mmCIF file of C-alpha atoms and ligand atoms in Angstrom:
data_model
loop_
_atom_site.group_PDB
_atom_site.id
_atom_site.type_symbol
_atom_site.label_atom_id
_atom_site.label_comp_id
_atom_site.label_asym_id
_atom_site.label_seq_id
_atom_site.Cartn_x
_atom_site.Cartn_y
_atom_site.Cartn_z
ATOM 1 C CA MET A 1 -10.573 -2.140 -10.487
ATOM 2 C CA GLY A 2 -9.674 -1.977 -14.171
ATOM 3 C CA ALA A 3 -6.203 -1.702 -15.676
ATOM 4 C CA PRO A 4 -3.876 0.201 -13.340
ATOM 5 C CA GLU A 5 -3.235 3.175 -15.607
ATOM 6 C CA GLN A 6 -6.930 3.731 -16.304
ATOM 7 C CA LEU A 7 -7.930 4.240 -12.694
ATOM 8 C CA ARG A 8 -6.876 7.879 -12.341
ATOM 9 C CA GLY A 9 -10.007 9.972 -11.963
ATOM 10 C CA THR A 10 -12.206 6.985 -11.120
ATOM 11 C CA HIS A 11 -13.487 5.627 -7.823
ATOM 12 C CA VAL A 12 -12.361 2.419 -6.183
ATOM 13 C CA ASN A 13 -14.754 0.676 -3.849
ATOM 14 C CA VAL A 14 -13.515 -0.942 -0.646
ATOM 15 C CA ASN A 15 -16.166 -2.613 1.520
ATOM 16 C CA GLY A 16 -18.773 -0.303 0.012
ATOM 17 C CA LYS A 17 -16.824 2.920 0.555
ATOM 18 C CA GLU A 18 -15.684 4.911 -2.481
ATOM 19 C CA TYR A 19 -12.189 6.389 -2.812
ATOM 20 C CA PHE A 20 -11.269 8.849 -5.584
ATOM 21 C CA VAL A 21 -8.043 7.737 -7.311
ATOM 22 C CA GLN A 22 -5.504 10.466 -8.096
ATOM 23 C CA LYS A 23 -2.547 8.423 -9.310
ATOM 24 C CA LEU A 24 -0.639 5.156 -9.249
ATOM 25 C CA LEU A 25 2.055 5.323 -6.552
ATOM 26 C CA GLY A 26 3.773 2.090 -7.350
ATOM 27 C CA LYS A 27 3.527 -1.536 -8.311
ATOM 28 C CA GLY A 28 5.160 -4.279 -6.289
ATOM 29 C CA LYS A 29 5.354 -8.028 -6.388
ATOM 30 C CA GLY A 30 1.966 -8.264 -4.720
ATOM 31 C CA GLY A 31 -0.130 -5.307 -5.764
ATOM 32 C CA TYR A 32 -0.767 -1.831 -7.121
ATOM 33 C CA SER A 33 -0.846 1.079 -4.647
ATOM 34 C CA TYR A 34 -2.688 4.296 -5.459
ATOM 35 C CA LEU A 35 -2.935 7.753 -3.986
ATOM 36 C CA ALA A 36 -6.631 8.412 -3.387
ATOM 37 C CA TRP A 37 -8.961 10.771 -1.556
ATOM 38 C CA ASP A 38 -11.656 9.670 0.878
ATOM 39 C CA GLY A 39 -13.402 13.041 1.128
ATOM 40 C CA ASP A 40 -11.363 14.192 4.129
ATOM 41 C CA ARG A 41 -7.829 12.954 3.647
ATOM 42 C CA LYS A 42 -5.327 11.223 1.413
ATOM 43 C CA VAL A 43 -5.332 7.432 1.573
ATOM 44 C CA VAL A 44 -3.553 4.577 -0.179
ATOM 45 C CA PRO A 45 -5.753 1.793 -1.562
ATOM 46 C CA LYS A 46 -3.773 -1.254 -2.634
ATOM 47 C CA GLN A 47 -5.130 -3.803 -5.092
ATOM 48 C CA ILE A 48 -3.521 -7.227 -4.831
ATOM 49 C CA HIS A 49 -2.578 -8.618 -8.241
ATOM 50 C CA HIS A 50 -1.867 -12.157 -9.393
ATOM 51 C CA GLU A 51 0.848 -11.466 -11.902
ATOM 52 C CA PRO A 52 3.734 -13.947 -11.844
ATOM 53 C CA CYS A 53 6.918 -12.938 -10.024
ATOM 54 C CA SER A 54 10.137 -14.748 -10.886
ATOM 55 C CA TYR A 55 11.860 -14.290 -7.524
ATOM 56 C CA TYR A 56 9.051 -14.887 -5.079
ATOM 57 C CA ASN A 57 6.523 -17.592 -4.248
ATOM 58 C CA PHE A 58 3.259 -16.598 -2.660
ATOM 59 C CA GLY A 59 0.656 -18.217 -0.556
ATOM 60 C CA ASN A 60 -2.284 -15.935 0.146
ATOM 61 C CA LYS A 61 -1.087 -12.438 -0.725
ATOM 62 C CA ILE A 62 -3.589 -10.447 1.293
ATOM 63 C CA GLU A 63 -2.984 -12.550 4.400
ATOM 64 C CA ALA A 64 0.791 -12.179 3.859
ATOM 65 C CA GLU A 65 0.360 -8.398 3.564
ATOM 66 C CA LEU A 66 -1.621 -8.269 6.817
ATOM 67 C CA ASN A 67 0.763 -10.619 8.671
ATOM 68 C CA ASP A 68 3.779 -8.552 7.630
ATOM 69 C CA TYR A 69 1.987 -5.360 8.656
ATOM 70 C CA GLN A 70 1.175 -6.773 12.122
ATOM 71 C CA HIS A 71 4.719 -8.087 12.522
ATOM 72 C CA LEU A 72 6.354 -4.729 11.700
ATOM 73 C CA LYS A 73 3.932 -2.939 14.006
ATOM 74 C CA TYR A 74 4.585 -5.462 16.798
ATOM 75 C CA ILE A 75 8.355 -4.962 16.660
ATOM 76 C CA GLY A 76 7.875 -1.215 16.964
ATOM 77 C CA ILE A 77 8.170 0.138 13.410
ATOM 78 C CA PRO A 78 5.846 3.152 13.004
ATOM 79 C CA MET A 79 3.358 2.167 10.303
ATOM 80 C CA PRO A 80 0.615 3.974 8.425
ATOM 81 C CA MET A 81 -2.764 3.185 9.942
ATOM 82 C CA MET A 82 -4.600 0.295 8.288
ATOM 83 C CA ILE A 83 -8.011 1.792 7.561
ATOM 84 C CA ASP A 84 -9.849 -1.073 5.893
ATOM 85 C CA VAL A 85 -9.425 -4.558 4.441
ATOM 86 C CA ASP A 86 -11.674 -6.058 1.759
ATOM 87 C CA ARG A 87 -10.734 -9.741 1.494
ATOM 88 C CA ASP A 88 -13.281 -10.514 -1.244
ATOM 89 C CA GLN A 89 -11.865 -7.896 -3.604
ATOM 90 C CA GLU A 90 -8.318 -8.258 -2.212
ATOM 91 C CA ARG A 91 -7.976 -4.553 -1.419
ATOM 92 C CA ILE A 92 -6.556 -2.744 1.570
ATOM 93 C CA VAL A 93 -6.641 0.958 2.455
ATOM 94 C CA LYS A 94 -3.924 2.657 4.470
ATOM 95 C CA GLU A 95 -3.385 6.160 5.726
ATOM 96 C CA TYR A 96 -1.166 8.177 3.329
ATOM 97 C CA ILE A 97 2.232 9.190 4.718
ATOM 98 C CA ASP A 98 3.905 12.126 2.961
ATOM 99 C CA GLY A 99 7.650 12.308 2.396
ATOM 100 C CA PRO A 100 10.433 10.087 1.065
ATOM 101 C CA THR A 101 10.342 6.309 1.392
ATOM 102 C CA VAL A 102 12.945 4.444 3.453
ATOM 103 C CA PHE A 103 14.419 3.252 0.151
ATOM 104 C CA GLU A 104 14.898 6.858 -1.000
ATOM 105 C CA MET A 105 16.389 7.844 2.356
ATOM 106 C CA VAL A 106 18.922 5.001 2.236
ATOM 107 C CA LEU A 107 19.749 5.894 -1.372
ATOM 108 C CA HIS A 108 20.611 9.456 -0.357
ATOM 109 C CA ASP A 109 22.268 8.426 2.905
ATOM 110 C CA GLN A 110 19.577 10.270 4.875
ATOM 111 C CA LEU A 111 18.299 7.519 7.125
ATOM 112 C CA PRO A 112 18.604 8.639 10.767
ATOM 113 C CA LYS A 113 21.064 6.545 12.778
ATOM 114 C CA THR A 114 18.316 5.506 15.203
ATOM 115 C CA CYS A 115 16.600 3.678 12.328
ATOM 116 C CA VAL A 116 19.760 1.756 11.495
ATOM 117 C CA ASP A 117 20.178 0.804 15.161
HETATM 118 N N1 LIG B 201 0.808 4.539 3.212
HETATM 119 C C1 LIG B 201 1.520 5.081 2.225
HETATM 120 N N2 LIG B 201 1.773 6.401 2.226
HETATM 121 C C2 LIG B 201 2.501 6.959 1.208
HETATM 122 N N3 LIG B 201 2.994 6.287 0.173
HETATM 123 C C3 LIG B 201 2.787 4.959 0.127
HETATM 124 C C4 LIG B 201 2.045 4.283 1.145
HETATM 125 N N4 LIG B 201 1.980 2.977 0.844
HETATM 126 C C5 LIG B 201 2.664 2.831 -0.307
HETATM 127 N N5 LIG B 201 3.152 4.025 -0.737
HETATM 128 C C6 LIG B 201 3.936 4.263 -1.971
HETATM 129 O O1 LIG B 201 3.577 3.303 -2.933
HETATM 130 C C7 LIG B 201 4.703 2.513 -3.292
HETATM 131 C C8 LIG B 201 4.254 1.073 -3.456
HETATM 132 O O2 LIG B 201 3.752 0.618 -2.222
HETATM 133 P P1 LIG B 201 3.553 -0.923 -1.959
HETATM 134 O O3 LIG B 201 3.217 -1.144 -0.547
HETATM 135 O O4 LIG B 201 2.586 -1.444 -2.977
HETATM 136 O O5 LIG B 201 5.044 -1.421 -2.302
HETATM 137 P P2 LIG B 201 5.707 -2.832 -2.207
HETATM 138 O O6 LIG B 201 5.774 -3.283 -0.799
HETATM 139 O O7 LIG B 201 6.967 -2.677 -2.971
HETATM 140 O O8 LIG B 201 4.700 -3.741 -3.003
HETATM 141 P P3 LIG B 201 4.528 -5.314 -2.846
HETATM 142 O O9 LIG B 201 4.296 -5.598 -1.390
HETATM 143 O O10 LIG B 201 3.324 -5.573 -3.704
HETATM 144 O O11 LIG B 201 5.770 -5.913 -3.356
HETATM 145 C C9 LIG B 201 5.711 2.732 -2.155
HETATM 146 O O12 LIG B 201 7.019 2.603 -2.598
HETATM 147 C C10 LIG B 201 5.422 4.152 -1.741
HETATM 148 O O13 LIG B 201 6.076 5.055 -2.589
HETATM 149 MG MG1 LIG B 202 5.168 -4.798 0.286
#
């Protein structure tokens, strides 16, 4: 993948499969997440980055991402399906989930009480 802003309208390759990038969804401490199209549905490829982060120390970022994903799934949090993992290129692809993020729901006091419990 090239620079994050230049990817719109290009394809990203994950384990040999091409995904058409529509936009950057967000950048975190560990990677860039994009909205992309796989021919049938919306997906979210995430490219791990190695930019420094002042408040966090990392080991292996892709393994941390996968461990956290498995942990949240194990404790019963509904998670987008993990579609593919490309360790060589440090990319993952998840199912796209429409709607507000948990952060946005908390911000607007819209998180259902069951989630808080
Ligand atoms: N599966 C998904 N479906 C819909 N939107 C998503 C999905 N995954 C990520 N996003 C969007 O992309 C943004 C960034 O996602 P990402 O997982 O990279 O965030 P992060 O956890 O803050 O990053 P990092 O782990 O690198 O710190 C999210 O805030 C959300 O808006
Ligand atoms: Mg994260």
